[in-house]
Amino acid sequence: MQKEHVYKKDILEVIITEKQIQKRIKELGREITEAYDESDDIVMLCILRGAVLFMSDLSRQINLPVVFDFMDVSSYEGTSSSGMVRIIKDLEENIEGRDVLIIEDIMDTGLTLKHVIDLLKTREPASIKIATLLDKPERRVEKEVSADFNGFEVPDKFVVGYGLDYQEKYRNLPYIGVLKKELYI
Ligand code: IMP
Ligand code: MG
């Protein structure tokens, strides 16, 4: 018998299973492949670190030439956005005239992405689109930021797993679950 995942005891409820995630990523891969039909110069820009797993699985479902780049921004203190966005690592590619597809784990207030998009626009890419695995629309502050490709809508609860963390833990859980409140309050 397989041993229970070490993190399972900290999870109140599984809201998206491993199987549901993989099925949805296949659909998103097809959608993205169709949407960029005409493009042969796509930069998949992974927002570290939460989107690493999503980028890795999603990219394998996109049947187009893409290149990978990574950007590390920090906006989060504990379980609520601080509103302060700091660029820890900028991307390496020159994106001028290219199609940038931002890969994000979750859109919450939207503050992080608004900041990233404003910065990228100054570099004159041909287009900027957003693919996010999760969307928490109830929490949006930046109303003009919305995802072009969205995996799942989630309720206003703190979730972890499949890349998403709480204090760097839980990223390697293969599913998305709600973290027990007593662990962060
Ligand atoms: P925003 O700037 O409020 O949209 O926050 C985006 C970032 O906050 C995401 O990239 C996540 O790293 C983090 N975040 C927001 N909600 C959650 C959550 O429920 N679990 C884990 N991280 C979250
Ligand atoms: Mg993140």
XYZ file of C-alpha atoms and ligand atoms in Angstrom:
209
model
C 0.000 0.000 0.000
C 1.226 3.497 -0.850
C 2.128 5.711 2.095
C -0.128 8.736 2.626
C 1.397 12.033 1.444
C 3.264 13.766 4.294
C 1.297 16.958 3.721
C -2.152 15.347 3.667
C -2.756 15.944 7.381
C -2.493 19.725 6.779
C -5.134 19.761 4.050
C -8.741 20.507 4.997
C -10.199 19.563 1.639
C -8.960 18.656 -1.838
C -10.644 21.016 -4.276
C -8.955 20.028 -7.556
C -7.588 16.529 -8.053
C -4.444 15.578 -9.918
C -6.563 14.046 -12.665
C -8.711 17.185 -13.078
C -5.587 19.355 -13.296
C -4.001 17.232 -16.013
C -7.233 17.020 -18.020
C -7.735 20.794 -17.908
C -4.101 21.445 -18.881
C -4.581 19.341 -22.021
C -7.590 21.490 -22.952
C -5.678 24.708 -22.248
C -2.785 23.471 -24.374
C -5.156 22.986 -27.287
C -6.772 26.409 -26.751
C -3.392 28.116 -26.654
C -2.145 26.244 -29.718
C -5.203 27.460 -31.655
C -4.981 31.021 -30.342
C -1.356 31.416 -31.462
C -1.888 29.687 -34.776
C 0.056 32.336 -36.679
C 2.921 32.810 -34.255
C 6.310 31.167 -34.302
C 7.916 33.372 -31.698
C 6.320 32.784 -28.308
C 8.079 33.431 -25.049
C 6.506 31.452 -22.199
C 7.271 33.539 -19.153
C 6.998 31.589 -15.922
C 6.421 33.610 -12.770
C 8.565 31.900 -10.154
C 8.191 29.903 -8.155
C 4.537 28.896 -7.997
C 4.009 28.475 -11.747
C 6.895 26.053 -12.328
C 4.769 22.896 -12.316
C 2.033 24.464 -14.450
C 4.598 25.743 -16.994
C 6.220 22.352 -17.179
C 2.995 20.428 -17.814
C 1.280 23.084 -19.953
C 4.240 23.624 -22.272
C 4.187 19.940 -23.214
C 0.569 20.334 -24.379
C 1.331 23.281 -26.673
C 2.133 22.266 -30.213
C 4.051 25.385 -31.256
C 7.650 26.531 -31.016
C 8.073 28.245 -27.651
C 11.015 29.413 -25.589
C 11.125 29.451 -21.809
C 11.971 32.376 -19.599
C 11.550 33.049 -15.898
C 10.850 36.029 -13.728
C 10.776 36.151 -9.947
C 8.580 38.746 -8.299
C 7.511 38.981 -4.737
C 4.221 40.470 -3.606
C 3.117 38.226 -0.849
C 3.621 38.271 2.885
C 1.993 35.276 4.573
C -1.479 34.680 3.170
C -2.521 38.091 1.878
C -1.033 40.326 -0.765
C 1.030 43.208 0.573
C 0.458 45.303 -2.539
C 4.206 45.772 -2.809
C 5.739 44.123 -5.864
C 9.459 43.619 -6.048
C 11.365 42.230 -9.053
C 13.802 39.693 -7.680
C 14.859 38.250 -11.021
C 14.110 39.840 -14.389
C 13.679 37.810 -17.569
C 16.655 37.152 -19.853
C 15.037 37.289 -23.308
C 14.651 40.416 -25.392
C 10.856 40.439 -25.896
C 10.594 43.299 -28.386
C 8.243 42.289 -31.194
C 7.598 38.849 -29.692
C 4.490 37.168 -28.250
C 4.750 36.878 -24.499
C 2.605 34.338 -22.682
C 2.775 34.893 -18.925
C 2.351 31.702 -16.910
C 1.010 32.274 -13.401
C -0.131 29.917 -10.664
C -2.982 32.004 -9.261
C -4.512 35.415 -9.867
C -5.653 36.878 -6.617
C -5.716 40.669 -6.231
C -4.086 40.987 -9.670
C -1.506 43.426 -8.295
C 1.475 41.246 -9.180
C 0.410 40.776 -12.787
C -0.532 44.429 -13.243
C 2.968 45.398 -12.195
C 4.629 42.763 -14.389
C 2.514 43.719 -17.424
C 3.242 47.434 -17.035
C 6.947 46.661 -16.955
C 6.823 44.298 -19.955
C 4.850 46.795 -22.048
C 7.732 49.271 -21.880
C 9.802 46.693 -23.804
C 7.334 46.666 -26.718
C 6.405 43.006 -27.187
C 4.024 42.146 -30.074
C 1.486 40.851 -27.545
C 1.090 39.898 -23.904
C -1.330 37.204 -22.814
C -1.883 35.533 -19.449
C -2.399 31.863 -18.664
C -3.219 31.171 -15.031
C -3.956 27.819 -13.461
C -6.256 29.316 -10.822
C -8.332 32.458 -10.579
C -9.823 33.919 -7.401
C -12.080 36.582 -8.965
C -13.682 37.619 -5.654
C -10.397 39.077 -4.489
C -9.527 41.127 -7.573
C -8.398 44.700 -6.927
C -6.930 45.379 -10.392
C -10.134 45.121 -12.394
C -8.495 45.579 -15.801
C -6.254 42.523 -15.437
C -7.870 39.290 -16.565
C -6.594 35.935 -17.729
C -6.754 34.954 -21.400
C -6.486 31.294 -20.423
C -7.731 30.126 -17.038
C -7.643 26.624 -15.590
C -10.091 26.858 -12.699
C -11.956 29.441 -10.658
C -11.446 28.955 -6.938
C -13.279 30.400 -3.920
C -11.694 32.940 -1.610
C -9.769 30.393 0.451
C -6.045 29.896 0.872
C -5.014 26.989 -1.328
C -1.772 25.072 -1.710
C -0.305 22.329 -3.876
C 0.723 21.841 -7.499
C 3.241 24.685 -7.208
C 1.391 26.863 -4.719
C 2.991 27.227 -1.329
C 2.569 28.420 2.183
C 5.977 29.569 3.441
C 7.627 27.517 0.656
C 5.938 24.255 1.698
C 3.298 22.150 -0.113
C 4.500 22.941 -3.664
C 5.043 19.255 -4.429
C 1.529 18.143 -3.503
C 0.124 16.793 -6.793
C -3.346 18.329 -6.229
C -4.849 21.631 -5.051
C -6.186 21.687 -1.509
C -7.399 24.158 1.088
C -4.867 24.588 3.868
C -6.211 24.080 7.409
C -6.722 27.509 8.970
C -4.997 26.687 12.255
C -1.740 26.347 10.305
C -1.603 29.989 9.303
C -3.679 31.946 11.796
P -1.865 38.830 -6.407
O -0.811 39.855 -6.657
O -2.702 39.177 -5.216
O -2.715 38.492 -7.612
O -1.105 37.535 -5.915
C -0.553 36.643 -6.752
C 0.375 35.723 -5.999
O -0.040 35.510 -4.659
C 0.375 34.349 -6.641
O 1.357 34.266 -7.622
C 0.643 33.454 -5.470
O 2.032 33.286 -5.305
C 0.121 34.173 -4.272
N -1.199 33.641 -3.829
C -2.416 34.214 -3.956
N -3.390 33.435 -3.456
C -2.770 32.325 -3.001
C -3.256 31.112 -2.371
O -4.465 30.879 -2.125
N -2.294 30.194 -2.083
C -0.972 30.377 -2.322
N -0.484 31.486 -2.901
C -1.374 32.450 -3.240
Mg 3.504 33.200 -6.886
